[in-house]
Coordinates of C-alpha atoms and ligand atoms in Angstrom, one line a residue:
M954 CA 0.0 0.0 0.0
V955 CA 2.8 2.4 1.0
A956 CA 4.8 1.5 -2.0
V957 CA 1.8 1.9 -4.3
S958 CA 1.2 5.4 -2.9
Q959 CA 4.9 6.3 -3.3
L960 CA 4.8 5.1 -6.9
L961 CA 1.6 6.9 -7.5
R962 CA 3.0 10.1 -6.1
A963 CA 6.0 9.9 -8.3
R964 CA 3.8 9.3 -11.3
V965 CA 1.6 12.2 -10.4
A966 CA 4.7 14.5 -10.0
R967 CA 5.9 13.4 -13.5
I968 CA 2.5 13.9 -15.0
L969 CA 2.3 17.4 -13.5
V970 CA 5.6 18.4 -15.0
W971 CA 4.7 17.2 -18.5
T972 CA 1.2 18.9 -18.2
L973 CA 2.9 22.1 -17.2
A974 CA 5.2 21.7 -20.2
L975 CA 2.2 21.5 -22.4
V976 CA 0.5 24.7 -21.1
P977 CA 2.1 27.0 -23.7
L978 CA 0.7 24.6 -26.3
V979 CA -2.8 25.4 -25.1
F980 CA -2.3 29.2 -25.4
F981 CA -0.6 28.7 -28.8
A982 CA -3.6 26.7 -30.0
L983 CA -5.9 29.6 -29.0
G984 CA -4.0 31.8 -31.5
V985 CA -4.3 29.4 -34.4
R986 CA -6.5 30.6 -37.2
L987 CA -8.2 28.8 -40.2
S988 CA -5.7 30.4 -42.5
D989 CA -2.9 28.5 -40.8
F990 CA -4.2 25.4 -42.6
A991 CA -4.8 27.1 -46.0
N992 CA -1.9 25.4 -47.8
L993 CA 1.2 23.4 -47.3
A994 CA 3.4 26.4 -46.6
A995 CA 1.0 27.6 -43.9
V996 CA 0.8 24.2 -42.2
L997 CA 4.6 23.8 -42.2
N998 CA 4.9 27.3 -40.8
L999 CA 2.4 26.4 -38.1
L1000 CA 4.3 23.2 -37.2
G1001 CA 7.6 25.2 -37.2
R1002 CA 6.2 27.7 -34.7
L1003 CA 4.6 24.9 -32.6
S1004 CA 7.9 22.9 -32.4
G1005 CA 9.6 26.2 -31.2
V1006 CA 7.0 26.8 -28.5
L1007 CA 7.0 23.2 -27.2
G1008 CA 10.8 22.9 -27.5
L1009 CA 11.3 26.1 -25.5
A1010 CA 8.8 25.0 -22.8
F1011 CA 10.6 21.6 -22.5
L1012 CA 14.0 23.2 -22.3
L1013 CA 13.0 25.7 -19.6
L1014 CA 11.3 23.1 -17.5
S1015 CA 14.2 20.7 -17.9
A1016 CA 16.4 23.6 -16.6
A1017 CA 14.0 24.2 -13.7
L1018 CA 14.3 20.6 -12.7
S1019 CA 18.1 20.8 -12.4
A1020 CA 17.8 23.0 -9.3
R1021 CA 18.8 20.2 -6.8
V1022 CA 17.0 21.8 -3.9
P1023 CA 17.0 19.3 -1.0
G1024 CA 13.5 17.9 -0.5
F1025 CA 12.3 18.9 -4.0
D1026 CA 13.2 15.4 -5.3
Q1027 CA 11.0 13.6 -2.8
P1028 CA 7.7 13.6 -4.7
F1029 CA 9.6 12.2 -7.7
G1030 CA 11.0 9.3 -5.7
G1031 CA 14.5 10.8 -5.3
L1032 CA 17.0 12.8 -7.3
T1033 CA 18.0 10.0 -9.6
K1034 CA 14.4 9.6 -10.7
L1035 CA 13.8 13.3 -10.9
W1036 CA 16.8 13.6 -13.3
K1037 CA 15.3 11.0 -15.6
T1038 CA 12.4 13.5 -16.2
H1039 CA 15.0 16.3 -16.6
H1040 CA 16.9 14.2 -19.2
R1041 CA 13.7 13.2 -21.1
L1042 CA 12.5 16.8 -21.3
G1043 CA 16.0 18.0 -22.4
A1044 CA 16.1 15.3 -25.2
A1045 CA 12.6 16.1 -26.4
A1046 CA 13.5 19.9 -26.4
L1047 CA 16.6 19.2 -28.5
L1048 CA 14.6 17.2 -31.1
L1049 CA 11.9 19.8 -31.3
L1050 CA 14.2 22.8 -31.5
M1051 CA 16.2 21.1 -34.3
A1052 CA 13.0 20.6 -36.2
H1053 CA 11.9 24.2 -35.6
P1054 CA 14.2 26.1 -38.1
L1055 CA 13.9 23.2 -40.6
L1056 CA 10.1 23.4 -40.7
L1057 CA 10.1 27.1 -41.0
A1058 CA 12.7 26.9 -43.9
F1059 CA 10.6 24.2 -45.6
S1060 CA 7.6 26.4 -45.3
A1061 CA 9.5 29.3 -47.0
Q1062 CA 10.9 26.8 -49.6
V1063 CA 7.3 26.2 -50.8
H1064 CA 7.3 29.8 -52.1
D1065 CA 10.9 30.3 -53.1
S1066 CA 14.3 28.7 -52.2
S1067 CA 16.0 32.1 -51.7
L1068 CA 13.3 32.9 -49.1
A1069 CA 14.1 29.6 -47.4
F1070 CA 17.8 30.5 -47.3
A1071 CA 17.0 34.0 -46.0
T1072 CA 14.8 32.5 -43.3
L1073 CA 17.6 30.3 -42.1
F1074 CA 20.5 32.8 -42.6
P1075 CA 19.3 36.4 -42.4
P1076 CA 21.7 39.4 -42.2
L1077 CA 23.9 39.4 -39.1
S1078 CA 21.9 42.3 -37.7
D1079 CA 18.9 40.0 -37.2
L1080 CA 19.6 39.3 -33.6
A1081 CA 16.4 37.4 -33.1
T1082 CA 17.3 34.7 -35.5
W1083 CA 21.0 34.5 -34.7
S1084 CA 20.3 34.2 -30.9
G1085 CA 18.1 31.3 -31.8
W1086 CA 20.9 29.6 -33.8
L1087 CA 23.3 30.2 -31.0
A1088 CA 21.0 28.6 -28.5
L1089 CA 20.5 25.6 -30.8
V1090 CA 24.2 25.1 -31.4
L1091 CA 25.0 25.4 -27.7
M1092 CA 22.2 22.8 -27.0
M1093 CA 23.7 20.4 -29.5
V1094 CA 27.2 20.8 -28.0
F1095 CA 26.0 20.4 -24.4
L1096 CA 23.6 17.5 -25.1
A1097 CA 25.7 15.4 -27.5
P1098 CA 27.9 13.9 -24.7
S1099 CA 24.7 13.0 -22.7
F1100 CA 23.7 10.7 -25.6
S1101 CA 27.2 9.1 -25.5
F1102 CA 27.6 9.9 -29.2
F1103 CA 31.4 9.9 -28.6
G1104 CA 31.5 7.0 -26.2
P1105 CA 31.0 7.1 -22.4
P1106 CA 31.9 10.7 -21.4
D1107 CA 34.3 11.6 -18.7
Y1108 CA 31.9 12.7 -15.9
E1109 CA 33.6 16.0 -14.9
R1110 CA 34.1 17.1 -18.5
W1111 CA 30.5 16.1 -19.3
K1112 CA 29.3 18.2 -16.4
R1113 CA 31.2 21.3 -17.4
V1114 CA 29.9 21.0 -21.0
H1115 CA 26.4 20.4 -19.7
Q1116 CA 26.5 23.7 -17.9
L1117 CA 26.5 25.4 -21.3
A1118 CA 22.8 24.6 -21.0
A1119 CA 22.4 27.8 -18.9
L1120 CA 23.7 29.9 -21.9
A1121 CA 21.4 28.0 -24.3
V1122 CA 18.4 28.9 -22.1
I1123 CA 19.4 32.6 -22.0
F1124 CA 19.9 32.8 -25.8
S1125 CA 16.6 30.9 -26.5
L1126 CA 14.8 33.4 -24.3
I1127 CA 16.3 36.3 -26.1
H1128 CA 15.2 34.7 -29.4
T1129 CA 11.7 34.2 -28.1
F1130 CA 11.3 37.7 -26.6
L1131 CA 12.7 39.4 -29.7
F1132 CA 10.4 37.4 -32.1
S1133 CA 7.4 37.4 -29.8
R1134 CA 5.0 36.1 -32.4
T1135 CA 4.3 32.6 -31.2
M1136 CA 1.1 33.7 -29.3
P1137 CA -0.7 36.9 -28.6
A1138 CA 1.9 39.4 -27.4
W1139 CA 0.7 39.7 -23.8
L1140 CA 0.4 35.9 -23.4
D1141 CA 3.9 35.5 -24.8
L1142 CA 5.2 37.8 -22.2
V1143 CA 3.3 36.2 -19.2
I1144 CA 4.0 32.6 -20.1
W1145 CA 7.6 32.9 -21.0
T1146 CA 8.3 35.1 -18.1
I1147 CA 6.9 32.5 -15.7
F1148 CA 8.8 29.7 -17.4
A1149 CA 12.0 31.8 -17.6
A1150 CA 11.7 32.7 -13.9
L1151 CA 11.5 28.9 -13.0
A1152 CA 14.5 28.1 -15.2
L1153 CA 16.6 31.0 -14.1
G1154 CA 15.7 30.6 -10.5
A1155 CA 16.9 27.0 -10.7
V1156 CA 20.1 28.0 -12.4
L1157 CA 20.7 30.8 -9.8
W1158 CA 20.0 28.3 -6.9
R1159 CA 22.4 25.7 -8.4
F1160 CA 25.3 28.0 -9.2
V1161 CA 25.1 30.8 -6.6
F1162 CA 22.8 30.2 -3.6
S1163 CA 23.3 26.4 -3.1
R1164 CA 27.1 27.0 -2.9
R1165 CA 26.6 29.7 -0.2
V1166 CA 23.7 28.3 1.9
G1167 CA 23.2 24.7 0.7
R1168 CA 26.7 23.4 1.4
L1169 CA 27.5 22.6 5.0
P1170 CA 31.1 22.7 6.2
Y1171 CA 32.6 19.6 7.9
T1172 CA 36.0 18.4 9.0
V1173 CA 37.4 14.9 8.5
V1174 CA 38.0 13.6 12.0
D1175 CA 38.5 9.9 11.4
I1176 CA 39.4 7.6 8.6
E1177 CA 38.8 3.8 8.6
R1178 CA 40.0 1.4 5.9
P1179 CA 37.5 -1.5 5.6
A1180 CA 39.4 -2.7 2.5
N1181 CA 42.5 -1.6 0.6
N1182 CA 40.3 0.3 -2.0
V1183 CA 37.7 1.7 0.4
I1184 CA 37.8 4.3 3.1
E1185 CA 35.1 5.3 5.6
M1186 CA 35.5 9.0 6.6
T1187 CA 33.9 10.4 9.7
L1188 CA 33.0 14.1 9.3
E1189 CA 32.4 16.5 12.2
P1190 CA 30.1 19.5 11.5
R1191 CA 31.8 22.9 11.7
R1192 CA 28.4 24.6 11.9
R1193 CA 24.9 23.2 11.9
P1194 CA 24.7 19.4 11.3
L1195 CA 22.8 17.9 8.4
Q1196 CA 19.4 16.3 9.1
Y1197 CA 18.8 13.2 7.0
H1198 CA 17.2 9.7 6.8
A1199 CA 19.1 6.4 6.5
G1200 CA 19.6 5.7 2.8
N1201 CA 19.9 9.4 1.8
F1202 CA 22.9 10.6 -0.2
V1203 CA 24.8 13.9 -0.3
Y1204 CA 27.1 15.8 -2.6
M1205 CA 30.5 15.9 -0.9
T1206 CA 33.3 18.3 -2.0
P1207 CA 36.8 17.9 -0.5
F1208 CA 39.1 20.9 0.0
D1209 CA 42.4 19.2 0.7
R1210 CA 45.3 20.6 -1.3
D1211 CA 47.3 17.4 -1.0
L1212 CA 44.8 15.4 -3.1
D1213 CA 46.1 14.3 -6.5
N1214 CA 42.7 14.7 -8.0
G1215 CA 39.2 16.0 -7.3
Y1216 CA 40.0 19.1 -5.2
G1217 CA 36.8 21.1 -5.0
E1218 CA 34.9 18.5 -7.1
E1219 CA 31.5 17.5 -5.9
H1220 CA 30.5 13.8 -6.0
P1221 CA 27.4 12.0 -4.7
Y1222 CA 27.9 9.6 -1.8
T1223 CA 25.4 7.7 0.4
L1224 CA 25.7 8.4 4.1
S1225 CA 26.7 5.2 5.9
S1226 CA 26.1 6.6 9.4
S1227 CA 22.9 6.4 11.5
P1228 CA 21.0 9.7 11.5
L1229 CA 21.3 9.6 15.3
E1230 CA 25.1 10.0 15.2
S1231 CA 26.4 13.5 15.8
N1232 CA 29.0 13.0 12.9
L1233 CA 28.4 11.9 9.4
R1234 CA 30.1 8.8 7.9
I1235 CA 30.7 8.2 4.2
A1236 CA 32.3 5.0 2.8
I1237 CA 34.1 5.6 -0.5
K1238 CA 35.3 3.0 -3.0
D1239 CA 38.0 4.0 -5.6
L1240 CA 35.8 3.8 -8.7
G1241 CA 37.6 6.6 -10.6
N1242 CA 40.1 9.4 -10.4
A1243 CA 38.5 11.5 -7.7
S1244 CA 37.4 8.6 -5.5
R1245 CA 40.8 7.1 -5.8
A1246 CA 42.5 10.3 -4.7
L1247 CA 40.1 10.5 -1.8
Q1248 CA 41.6 7.3 -0.4
A1249 CA 44.6 9.5 0.7
I1250 CA 42.6 12.4 2.2
N1251 CA 44.2 13.9 5.3
L1252 CA 42.7 14.0 8.8
G1253 CA 41.6 17.5 9.5
A1254 CA 40.8 18.2 5.8
R1255 CA 37.8 20.4 5.1
V1256 CA 34.9 19.1 3.1
T1257 CA 31.4 20.5 2.3
V1258 CA 28.3 18.4 2.2
E1259 CA 25.1 19.3 0.3
G1260 CA 21.8 17.5 0.7
P1261 CA 20.2 15.3 1.7
F1262 CA 18.9 13.8 -1.5
G1263 CA 17.3 10.5 -2.6
R1264 CA 14.4 8.5 -1.3
F1265 CA 15.6 4.9 -1.1
F1266 CA 13.8 3.5 1.9
K1267 CA 10.2 4.3 2.7
S1268 CA 9.5 7.1 5.1
P1269 CA 10.1 6.1 8.8
D1270 CA 6.5 7.1 9.5
A1271 CA 5.1 4.5 7.1
V1272 CA 3.5 1.3 8.3
P1273 CA 6.3 -1.3 8.6
R1274 CA 6.2 -4.1 6.0
P1275 CA 8.4 -7.2 5.6
E1276 CA 11.5 -6.3 3.5
L1277 CA 14.1 -8.0 1.4
W1278 CA 17.4 -6.2 0.8
V1279 CA 19.8 -7.2 -1.9
S1280 CA 23.2 -5.4 -2.1
G1281 CA 26.5 -5.8 -3.9
G1282 CA 29.9 -4.1 -3.6
I1283 CA 29.8 -0.6 -2.3
G1284 CA 26.0 -0.6 -2.8
V1285 CA 26.0 -1.9 0.8
T1286 CA 26.2 1.7 2.2
P1287 CA 22.5 2.5 2.4
F1288 CA 21.8 -0.9 4.2
L1289 CA 24.8 -0.3 6.5
A1290 CA 23.3 3.1 7.4
R1291 CA 19.8 1.6 8.0
M1292 CA 21.2 -1.3 10.2
R1293 CA 23.3 1.1 12.2
H1294 CA 20.2 3.2 12.7
L1295 CA 17.8 0.3 13.6
S1296 CA 20.4 -1.0 16.1
A1297 CA 20.9 2.5 17.6
L1298 CA 17.1 2.8 18.0
D1299 CA 16.9 -0.7 19.5
E1300 CA 14.2 -1.4 16.9
G1301 CA 13.5 -4.6 14.9
G1302 CA 11.9 -5.4 11.6
D1303 CA 11.1 -8.4 9.4
I1304 CA 14.2 -8.1 7.2
R1305 CA 15.9 -10.6 4.9
F1306 CA 19.3 -9.3 3.7
I1307 CA 21.1 -11.0 0.8
Y1308 CA 24.6 -9.5 0.6
C1309 CA 26.3 -10.4 -2.7
V1310 CA 30.1 -10.5 -2.7
Q1311 CA 32.8 -11.9 -4.9
D1312 CA 34.7 -13.7 -2.2
E1313 CA 35.5 -13.4 1.5
A1314 CA 38.3 -10.9 0.9
R1315 CA 35.8 -8.5 -0.7
A1316 CA 33.0 -8.9 1.8
L1317 CA 33.0 -5.2 2.9
Y1318 CA 31.8 -4.7 6.5
L1319 CA 30.6 -8.3 6.8
P1320 CA 31.7 -8.7 10.4
E1321 CA 30.0 -5.5 11.4
L1322 CA 26.8 -6.4 9.4
E1323 CA 26.7 -9.8 11.1
K1324 CA 26.9 -8.2 14.5
L1325 CA 24.3 -5.6 13.7
A1326 CA 21.9 -8.3 12.2
A1327 CA 22.3 -10.3 15.5
S1328 CA 21.3 -7.1 17.5
I1329 CA 18.2 -6.3 15.3
P1330 CA 15.3 -8.6 16.1
G1331 CA 13.8 -10.1 13.0
C1332 CA 16.8 -9.3 10.7
K1333 CA 18.5 -12.2 8.9
L1334 CA 21.6 -11.7 6.9
V1335 CA 23.0 -14.2 4.3
A1336 CA 26.1 -13.7 2.2
H1337 CA 26.1 -14.9 -1.4
Y1338 CA 29.6 -15.7 -2.7
F1339 CA 29.9 -15.3 -6.5
Y1340 CA 33.1 -17.5 -6.7
R1341 CA 31.3 -20.4 -5.1
E1342 CA 27.7 -20.0 -6.2
G1343 CA 27.9 -18.1 -9.5
P1344 CA 25.3 -15.4 -10.3
L1345 CA 22.4 -15.0 -7.9
T1346 CA 19.6 -17.3 -8.9
R1347 CA 15.8 -17.4 -8.3
T1348 CA 16.3 -20.6 -6.3
F1349 CA 18.7 -18.8 -4.0
L1350 CA 16.3 -15.9 -3.5
R1351 CA 13.3 -18.3 -2.9
E1352 CA 15.4 -20.5 -0.5
H1353 CA 16.4 -17.5 1.7
C1354 CA 13.1 -15.6 1.3
G1355 CA 10.2 -18.0 1.0
D1356 CA 7.5 -15.2 1.0
I1357 CA 9.4 -12.9 -1.4
E1358 CA 6.2 -11.7 -3.2
Q1359 CA 4.9 -10.3 0.1
R1360 CA 7.9 -8.1 0.7
E1361 CA 9.2 -4.6 -0.2
V1362 CA 12.4 -5.2 -2.0
Y1363 CA 15.4 -2.8 -1.9
I1364 CA 18.3 -3.3 -4.3
C1365 CA 21.6 -1.4 -4.4
G1366 CA 24.6 -2.6 -6.3
P1367 CA 26.3 -2.6 -9.7
Q1368 CA 24.0 -2.3 -12.7
P1369 CA 24.3 -5.9 -13.9
L1370 CA 23.3 -7.2 -10.4
N1371 CA 20.5 -4.7 -10.2
R1372 CA 19.1 -5.8 -13.6
L1373 CA 19.5 -9.5 -12.8
V1374 CA 17.7 -9.2 -9.4
Q1375 CA 14.9 -7.1 -11.0
S1376 CA 14.3 -9.8 -13.7
H1377 CA 14.2 -12.6 -11.0
L1378 CA 11.8 -10.6 -8.9
R1379 CA 9.4 -10.1 -11.7
A1380 CA 9.6 -13.8 -12.6
L1381 CA 8.9 -14.6 -8.9
G1382 CA 5.8 -12.5 -8.9
V1383 CA 7.0 -9.5 -6.9
P1384 CA 4.9 -6.5 -7.9
R1385 CA 6.8 -3.6 -9.7
A1386 CA 5.5 -1.2 -7.0
A1387 CA 7.3 -3.2 -4.3
I1388 CA 10.7 -3.0 -6.0
H1389 CA 13.0 -0.1 -5.1
S1390 CA 16.5 0.3 -6.5
E1391 CA 19.2 2.9 -6.2
E1392 CA 21.8 3.2 -8.9
F1393 CA 25.2 4.8 -8.2
E1394 CA 25.1 6.3 -11.7
L1395 CA 23.4 9.5 -12.6
L1396 CA 24.2 9.7 -16.3
Ligands
FAD1025 C1 23.1 8.3 -5.6 C2 24.5 7.8 -5.6 C3 25.1 7.4 -4.4 C4 26.4 6.9 -4.4 N1 26.9 6.5 -3.2 C5 28.2 6.0 -3.2 C6 28.8 5.5 -2.0 O1 28.2 5.5 -0.9 N2 30.1 5.1 -2.0 C7 30.8 5.1 -3.2 O2 32.0 4.7 -3.1 N3 30.3 5.6 -4.3 C8 29.0 6.0 -4.4 N4 28.5 6.5 -5.5 C9 29.3 6.5 -6.7 C10 30.3 7.8 -6.7 O3 29.5 8.9 -6.9 C11 31.2 7.7 -7.9 O4 32.0 6.5 -7.7 C12 32.2 8.8 -7.9 O5 31.4 10.0 -8.2 C13 33.2 8.5 -9.0 O6 33.9 9.7 -9.3 P1 35.4 9.6 -9.8 O7 35.9 10.9 -10.3 O8 36.2 8.8 -8.8 O9 35.3 8.6 -11.0 P2 35.1 8.9 -12.6 O10 36.0 8.0 -13.3 O11 35.0 10.3 -12.8 O12 33.6 8.3 -12.7 C14 33.2 7.0 -12.6 C15 31.7 6.9 -12.8 O13 31.1 7.5 -11.6 C16 30.0 8.3 -12.0 N5 30.2 9.6 -11.5 C17 31.4 10.3 -11.5 N6 31.2 11.5 -10.9 C18 29.9 11.6 -10.7 C19 29.1 12.7 -10.1 N7 29.6 13.9 -9.8 N8 27.8 12.4 -10.0 C20 27.3 11.3 -10.4 N9 28.0 10.2 -10.9 C21 29.3 10.4 -11.0 C22 29.9 8.3 -13.5 O14 28.9 7.4 -13.9 C23 31.2 7.8 -14.0 O15 31.1 7.1 -15.2 C24 27.2 7.0 -5.5 C25 26.6 7.5 -6.7 C26 25.3 7.9 -6.7 C27 24.7 8.5 -8.0

């Protein structure tokens, strides 16, 4: 029931965003006249204007969704899910805005090809058209890496290029306001001002205010090494501490000049501490340049933490339901946080936890997890060793969780494990609404 209502809320939030994106279309339709269907040129012109209106609305809303305001991601089921809507709106905007000049040129072509050329490439003094071109070119440059046209992008480079989106938004607004002939003039002004305010507000929050007020300063006061490629840092607040739930993640930015890589770079990490602890804990595996460099962070280093984000586990106020957890590799962190929290609260639960590891040497935190499971009434932990048992099977799931279809299932681990478990769960009759997964990938 709880899961269904969460799923429903996420669906409603997505539908609301898409409905809002279609609002300009309604006002555009009010301005359509019979003469817009008089001949092929008129229809192409109408479609050209329509694709411009829709493309701009999608682009501005996509920008508005990039704000990353803590809490704003909750109705969408977490930031990773919210960003799927952001990506889809962005992709739809790009396609529509690419079609926009072509349709207008085709419409002019029906009359005369020199008119088509002049429509696309007017004199340089025509700021309205050239600002539109600039916006489109910027969009193509910033979005191309997102579609992996040139192979998997380097994350930090991708992010810097993606930020060109802010410029594309500004130029597309200049284009729209200068042309101002997509709808009746006053409507043009009202609608695009509201959309622009949402988009620019998001951009301002993201690049100005969140850096000043959203990032909380912390100091690294302890470093544990649960494996040779994993550290767990303990962070002490320098000002007010972050409030969060088990399973939330934050953007952490280190400011340690001795780091070989990643100084001042923000990366998402799940909090592995219980929300009752006065300090934060974050376990980091070396999965790339910045996370590898972090393995050598100094005690006393300054970091900032922005968040919390994500909505992995159901809200603590929800009616408790039997649960199955499946984790692999560093995907153990949200479960570690939850177990530490349940143990600190002295609370139990009906929990089956299948922890997938390669072999004993890579069973991160296993001794602590076993101890925690023993202290939490109703919690049963079983380790699945790949080298002995091969990939996780339905038989293994059924053997260790006989009533699997009655449970809320939480999965966090590498993508192949995530996909395998999801396909087993569906085959075993677990409803989609009862499956919750967190991916450590945002692209
Ligand atoms: C919601 C979430 C929670 C996570 N929790 C943990 C955790 O608890 N412990 C842990 O060790 N790792 C966690 N990660 C993964 C961690 O963010 C990446 O390992 C880290 O950002 C890699 O950065 P890098 O520069 O070392 O590697 P790179 O070589 O730059 O990147 C390796 C891959 O990591 C991803 N990545 C890199 N930078 C970012 C970024 N800023 N935002 C999103 N993805 C990025 C990209 O998919 C990239 O392909 C989490 C990721 C997400 C999205």
